[in-house]
Amino acid sequence: MVKLFFGPDHFSPRFGEDYFTAEIEECNLVETDCCFLPCQATTPEFGLKVQCGRECWKVHRQRRNFEAVRARMHSAGATAIPLPPDVPLFTSMHSAETVEESRRNMASFTEALLKLFNEHQDARGPIRAFLCEDACLSKSDGHPGRSPMAILDV
């Protein structure tokens, strides 16, 4: 069964399980370890809400997760779309404007990424993993034990 992506403004749960949508609902700052310095860094973490039919779940992703799905798509032979610019290291991420700009940029990237799901067979596996790994299922439609990976099976 092939799923089709619809943007959040065009999606309805009445479409059934053959259709899904996803959007970045939030952007929060989290502390992470610096990869090359003995310190803590603040980085944006994006909360994505995914809905397939009446099932709904949430995943949290950082920039490295977006970079990883892009690399997996490239390895699979799918079109790799460019990531928006990153906030330079040691730039203050604490302003509300900077956080909102980061959320908007990654929301645009996410929508472009998900449109590839419809257009390129090779993109489906990496995108499916990106939307489902470590997901927190928040609503059930009477299918106990179903995981997001099973719901978004392609």
PDB file of C-alpha atoms in Angstrom:
ATOM      1  CA  MET A   1       0.000   0.000   0.000  1.00  0.00           C
ATOM      2  CA  VAL A   2       1.456   3.362  -1.008  1.00  0.00           C
ATOM      3  CA  LYS A   3       0.842   6.295   1.295  1.00  0.00           C
ATOM      4  CA  LEU A   4       0.489   9.807  -0.065  1.00  0.00           C
ATOM      5  CA  PHE A   5       1.619  12.982   1.684  1.00  0.00           C
ATOM      6  CA  PHE A   6      -0.659  16.004   1.933  1.00  0.00           C
ATOM      7  CA  GLY A   7       0.436  19.306   3.450  1.00  0.00           C
ATOM      8  CA  PRO A   8      -1.178  20.051   6.826  1.00  0.00           C
ATOM      9  CA  ASP A   9      -3.512  22.642   5.283  1.00  0.00           C
ATOM     10  CA  HIS A  10      -4.871  20.121   2.780  1.00  0.00           C
ATOM     11  CA  PHE A  11      -5.077  16.991   4.953  1.00  0.00           C
ATOM     12  CA  SER A  12      -8.165  15.514   6.576  1.00  0.00           C
ATOM     13  CA  PRO A  13      -8.355  12.391   8.782  1.00  0.00           C
ATOM     14  CA  ARG A  14     -11.356  11.390   6.660  1.00  0.00           C
ATOM     15  CA  PHE A  15      -8.914  10.595   3.832  1.00  0.00           C
ATOM     16  CA  GLY A  16      -8.143   7.324   5.627  1.00  0.00           C
ATOM     17  CA  GLU A  17      -4.932   5.401   6.170  1.00  0.00           C
ATOM     18  CA  ASP A  18      -3.642   5.827   2.628  1.00  0.00           C
ATOM     19  CA  TYR A  19      -2.785   9.466   3.319  1.00  0.00           C
ATOM     20  CA  PHE A  20      -0.585  11.203   5.856  1.00  0.00           C
ATOM     21  CA  THR A  21       0.660  14.607   6.877  1.00  0.00           C
ATOM     22  CA  ALA A  22       3.395  15.958   9.118  1.00  0.00           C
ATOM     23  CA  GLU A  23       4.327  19.359  10.413  1.00  0.00           C
ATOM     24  CA  ILE A  24       6.704  20.937  12.870  1.00  0.00           C
ATOM     25  CA  GLU A  25       4.555  22.079  15.746  1.00  0.00           C
ATOM     26  CA  GLU A  26       7.243  23.314  18.086  1.00  0.00           C
ATOM     27  CA  CYS A  27      10.893  24.172  18.454  1.00  0.00           C
ATOM     28  CA  ASN A  28      12.516  23.947  21.873  1.00  0.00           C
ATOM     29  CA  LEU A  29      16.072  24.477  22.988  1.00  0.00           C
ATOM     30  CA  VAL A  30      17.795  21.462  24.539  1.00  0.00           C
ATOM     31  CA  GLU A  31      21.215  20.921  26.061  1.00  0.00           C
ATOM     32  CA  THR A  32      23.498  18.512  24.192  1.00  0.00           C
ATOM     33  CA  ASP A  33      27.114  17.487  24.530  1.00  0.00           C
ATOM     34  CA  CYS A  34      29.571  19.267  22.263  1.00  0.00           C
ATOM     35  CA  CYS A  35      31.071  16.781  19.870  1.00  0.00           C
ATOM     36  CA  PHE A  36      34.619  18.140  20.091  1.00  0.00           C
ATOM     37  CA  LEU A  37      34.714  20.216  23.287  1.00  0.00           C
ATOM     38  CA  PRO A  38      34.084  19.236  26.918  1.00  0.00           C
ATOM     39  CA  CYS A  39      31.008  21.416  27.260  1.00  0.00           C
ATOM     40  CA  GLN A  40      27.259  21.594  26.848  1.00  0.00           C
ATOM     41  CA  ALA A  41      25.687  23.264  23.833  1.00  0.00           C
ATOM     42  CA  THR A  42      22.153  24.506  23.281  1.00  0.00           C
ATOM     43  CA  THR A  43      20.532  23.239  20.113  1.00  0.00           C
ATOM     44  CA  PRO A  44      17.021  23.457  18.689  1.00  0.00           C
ATOM     45  CA  GLU A  45      14.854  20.343  18.872  1.00  0.00           C
ATOM     46  CA  PHE A  46      11.841  20.197  16.589  1.00  0.00           C
ATOM     47  CA  GLY A  47       8.592  18.481  17.571  1.00  0.00           C
ATOM     48  CA  LEU A  48       6.979  16.927  14.491  1.00  0.00           C
ATOM     49  CA  LYS A  49       3.348  15.859  14.582  1.00  0.00           C
ATOM     50  CA  VAL A  50       2.635  13.038  12.119  1.00  0.00           C
ATOM     51  CA  GLN A  51      -0.880  11.940  11.237  1.00  0.00           C
ATOM     52  CA  CYS A  52      -1.911   8.993   9.080  1.00  0.00           C
ATOM     53  CA  GLY A  53      -5.659   8.581   8.833  1.00  0.00           C
ATOM     54  CA  ARG A  54      -6.857   8.979  12.407  1.00  0.00           C
ATOM     55  CA  GLU A  55      -3.580   7.801  13.978  1.00  0.00           C
ATOM     56  CA  CYS A  56      -1.340  10.534  15.328  1.00  0.00           C
ATOM     57  CA  TRP A  57       2.138  10.510  16.830  1.00  0.00           C
ATOM     58  CA  LYS A  58       4.973  12.862  17.657  1.00  0.00           C
ATOM     59  CA  VAL A  59       8.710  12.639  17.061  1.00  0.00           C
ATOM     60  CA  HIS A  60      11.459  14.966  18.224  1.00  0.00           C
ATOM     61  CA  ARG A  61      14.300  15.700  15.824  1.00  0.00           C
ATOM     62  CA  GLN A  62      17.448  17.786  15.916  1.00  0.00           C
ATOM     63  CA  ARG A  63      19.378  19.095  12.932  1.00  0.00           C
ATOM     64  CA  ARG A  64      21.587  15.994  12.915  1.00  0.00           C
ATOM     65  CA  ASN A  65      18.448  13.879  12.292  1.00  0.00           C
ATOM     66  CA  PHE A  66      17.541  16.031   9.277  1.00  0.00           C
ATOM     67  CA  GLU A  67      21.119  15.692   8.008  1.00  0.00           C
ATOM     68  CA  ALA A  68      20.942  11.915   8.472  1.00  0.00           C
ATOM     69  CA  VAL A  69      17.694  11.465   6.510  1.00  0.00           C
ATOM     70  CA  ARG A  70      19.112  13.618   3.742  1.00  0.00           C
ATOM     71  CA  ALA A  71      22.267  11.435   3.613  1.00  0.00           C
ATOM     72  CA  ARG A  72      20.185   8.211   3.624  1.00  0.00           C
ATOM     73  CA  MET A  73      18.082   9.522   0.754  1.00  0.00           C
ATOM     74  CA  HIS A  74      21.208  10.399  -1.222  1.00  0.00           C
ATOM     75  CA  SER A  75      22.634   6.901  -0.572  1.00  0.00           C
ATOM     76  CA  ALA A  76      19.370   5.373  -1.768  1.00  0.00           C
ATOM     77  CA  GLY A  77      19.568   7.360  -5.011  1.00  0.00           C
ATOM     78  CA  ALA A  78      16.814   9.850  -4.210  1.00  0.00           C
ATOM     79  CA  THR A  79      17.026  13.583  -4.748  1.00  0.00           C
ATOM     80  CA  ALA A  80      18.773  15.309  -1.860  1.00  0.00           C
ATOM     81  CA  ILE A  81      17.291  18.709  -1.155  1.00  0.00           C
ATOM     82  CA  PRO A  82      19.491  21.318   0.537  1.00  0.00           C
ATOM     83  CA  LEU A  83      19.147  21.945   4.256  1.00  0.00           C
ATOM     84  CA  PRO A  84      18.496  25.499   5.393  1.00  0.00           C
ATOM     85  CA  PRO A  85      21.507  27.304   6.861  1.00  0.00           C
ATOM     86  CA  ASP A  86      22.554  26.264  10.338  1.00  0.00           C
ATOM     87  CA  VAL A  87      22.935  28.708  13.191  1.00  0.00           C
ATOM     88  CA  PRO A  88      26.692  29.248  13.565  1.00  0.00           C
ATOM     89  CA  LEU A  89      28.411  27.614  16.529  1.00  0.00           C
ATOM     90  CA  PHE A  90      28.363  29.760  19.673  1.00  0.00           C
ATOM     91  CA  THR A  91      25.649  32.034  18.281  1.00  0.00           C
ATOM     92  CA  SER A  92      23.001  32.759  20.863  1.00  0.00           C
ATOM     93  CA  MET A  93      19.973  30.580  20.190  1.00  0.00           C
ATOM     94  CA  HIS A  94      18.084  32.044  23.098  1.00  0.00           C
ATOM     95  CA  SER A  95      16.227  34.816  21.321  1.00  0.00           C
ATOM     96  CA  ALA A  96      12.630  34.047  20.438  1.00  0.00           C
ATOM     97  CA  GLU A  97      13.199  35.407  16.919  1.00  0.00           C
ATOM     98  CA  THR A  98      16.111  33.044  16.265  1.00  0.00           C
ATOM     99  CA  VAL A  99      14.185  30.025  17.533  1.00  0.00           C
ATOM    100  CA  GLU A 100      11.154  30.928  15.411  1.00  0.00           C
ATOM    101  CA  GLU A 101      13.323  31.478  12.332  1.00  0.00           C
ATOM    102  CA  SER A 102      14.906  28.073  12.847  1.00  0.00           C
ATOM    103  CA  ARG A 103      11.442  26.475  13.178  1.00  0.00           C
ATOM    104  CA  ARG A 104      10.197  28.142   9.981  1.00  0.00           C
ATOM    105  CA  ASN A 105      13.310  27.109   8.041  1.00  0.00           C
ATOM    106  CA  MET A 106      13.067  23.474   9.137  1.00  0.00           C
ATOM    107  CA  ALA A 107       9.295  23.451   8.541  1.00  0.00           C
ATOM    108  CA  SER A 108       9.903  24.478   4.911  1.00  0.00           C
ATOM    109  CA  PHE A 109      12.587  21.810   4.563  1.00  0.00           C
ATOM    110  CA  THR A 110      10.284  19.195   6.104  1.00  0.00           C
ATOM    111  CA  GLU A 111       7.453  19.974   3.683  1.00  0.00           C
ATOM    112  CA  ALA A 112       9.837  19.790   0.690  1.00  0.00           C
ATOM    113  CA  LEU A 113      11.247  16.524   2.060  1.00  0.00           C
ATOM    114  CA  LEU A 114       7.803  14.986   2.446  1.00  0.00           C
ATOM    115  CA  LYS A 115       6.752  15.980  -1.060  1.00  0.00           C
ATOM    116  CA  LEU A 116       9.596  13.734  -2.259  1.00  0.00           C
ATOM    117  CA  PHE A 117       7.805  10.854  -0.549  1.00  0.00           C
ATOM    118  CA  ASN A 118       5.112  11.078  -3.237  1.00  0.00           C
ATOM    119  CA  GLU A 119       7.529  11.619  -6.111  1.00  0.00           C
ATOM    120  CA  HIS A 120      10.443   9.238  -5.530  1.00  0.00           C
ATOM    121  CA  GLN A 121      10.160   5.584  -4.540  1.00  0.00           C
ATOM    122  CA  ASP A 122      13.773   5.646  -3.269  1.00  0.00           C
ATOM    123  CA  ALA A 123      12.926   8.391  -0.764  1.00  0.00           C
ATOM    124  CA  ARG A 124      10.173   6.462   1.025  1.00  0.00           C
ATOM    125  CA  GLY A 125      12.269   4.201   3.252  1.00  0.00           C
ATOM    126  CA  PRO A 126      14.497   6.948   4.707  1.00  0.00           C
ATOM    127  CA  ILE A 127      11.553   9.331   5.170  1.00  0.00           C
ATOM    128  CA  ARG A 128       9.449   6.633   6.815  1.00  0.00           C
ATOM    129  CA  ALA A 129      12.261   5.906   9.294  1.00  0.00           C
ATOM    130  CA  PHE A 130      12.697   9.647   9.944  1.00  0.00           C
ATOM    131  CA  LEU A 131       8.995  10.024  10.802  1.00  0.00           C
ATOM    132  CA  CYS A 132       8.611   6.840  12.838  1.00  0.00           C
ATOM    133  CA  GLU A 133      11.781   5.941  14.753  1.00  0.00           C
ATOM    134  CA  ASP A 134      11.452   6.708  18.481  1.00  0.00           C
ATOM    135  CA  ALA A 135       7.897   7.916  17.947  1.00  0.00           C
ATOM    136  CA  CYS A 136       5.402   8.424  20.720  1.00  0.00           C
ATOM    137  CA  LEU A 137       1.946   7.221  19.606  1.00  0.00           C
ATOM    138  CA  SER A 138      -0.612   9.585  21.084  1.00  0.00           C
ATOM    139  CA  LYS A 139      -3.906   8.284  19.736  1.00  0.00           C
ATOM    140  CA  SER A 140      -5.211   4.896  18.665  1.00  0.00           C
ATOM    141  CA  ASP A 141      -7.960   4.104  16.202  1.00  0.00           C
ATOM    142  CA  GLY A 142      -8.718   0.656  17.574  1.00  0.00           C
ATOM    143  CA  HIS A 143      -5.600  -1.126  16.356  1.00  0.00           C
ATOM    144  CA  PRO A 144      -3.837  -2.067  19.614  1.00  0.00           C
ATOM    145  CA  GLY A 145      -0.130  -2.703  19.357  1.00  0.00           C
ATOM    146  CA  ARG A 146       0.366  -0.957  16.020  1.00  0.00           C
ATOM    147  CA  SER A 147       3.553   1.009  15.807  1.00  0.00           C
ATOM    148  CA  PRO A 148       4.024   4.113  13.676  1.00  0.00           C
ATOM    149  CA  MET A 149       6.322   2.045  11.411  1.00  0.00           C
ATOM    150  CA  ALA A 150       3.436  -0.360  10.777  1.00  0.00           C
ATOM    151  CA  ILE A 151       0.961   2.486  10.282  1.00  0.00           C
ATOM    152  CA  LEU A 152       3.173   4.263   7.750  1.00  0.00           C
ATOM    153  CA  ASP A 153       4.105   1.026   5.991  1.00  0.00           C
ATOM    154  CA  VAL A 154       4.815   1.574   2.313  1.00  0.00           C
TER     155      VAL A 154
END
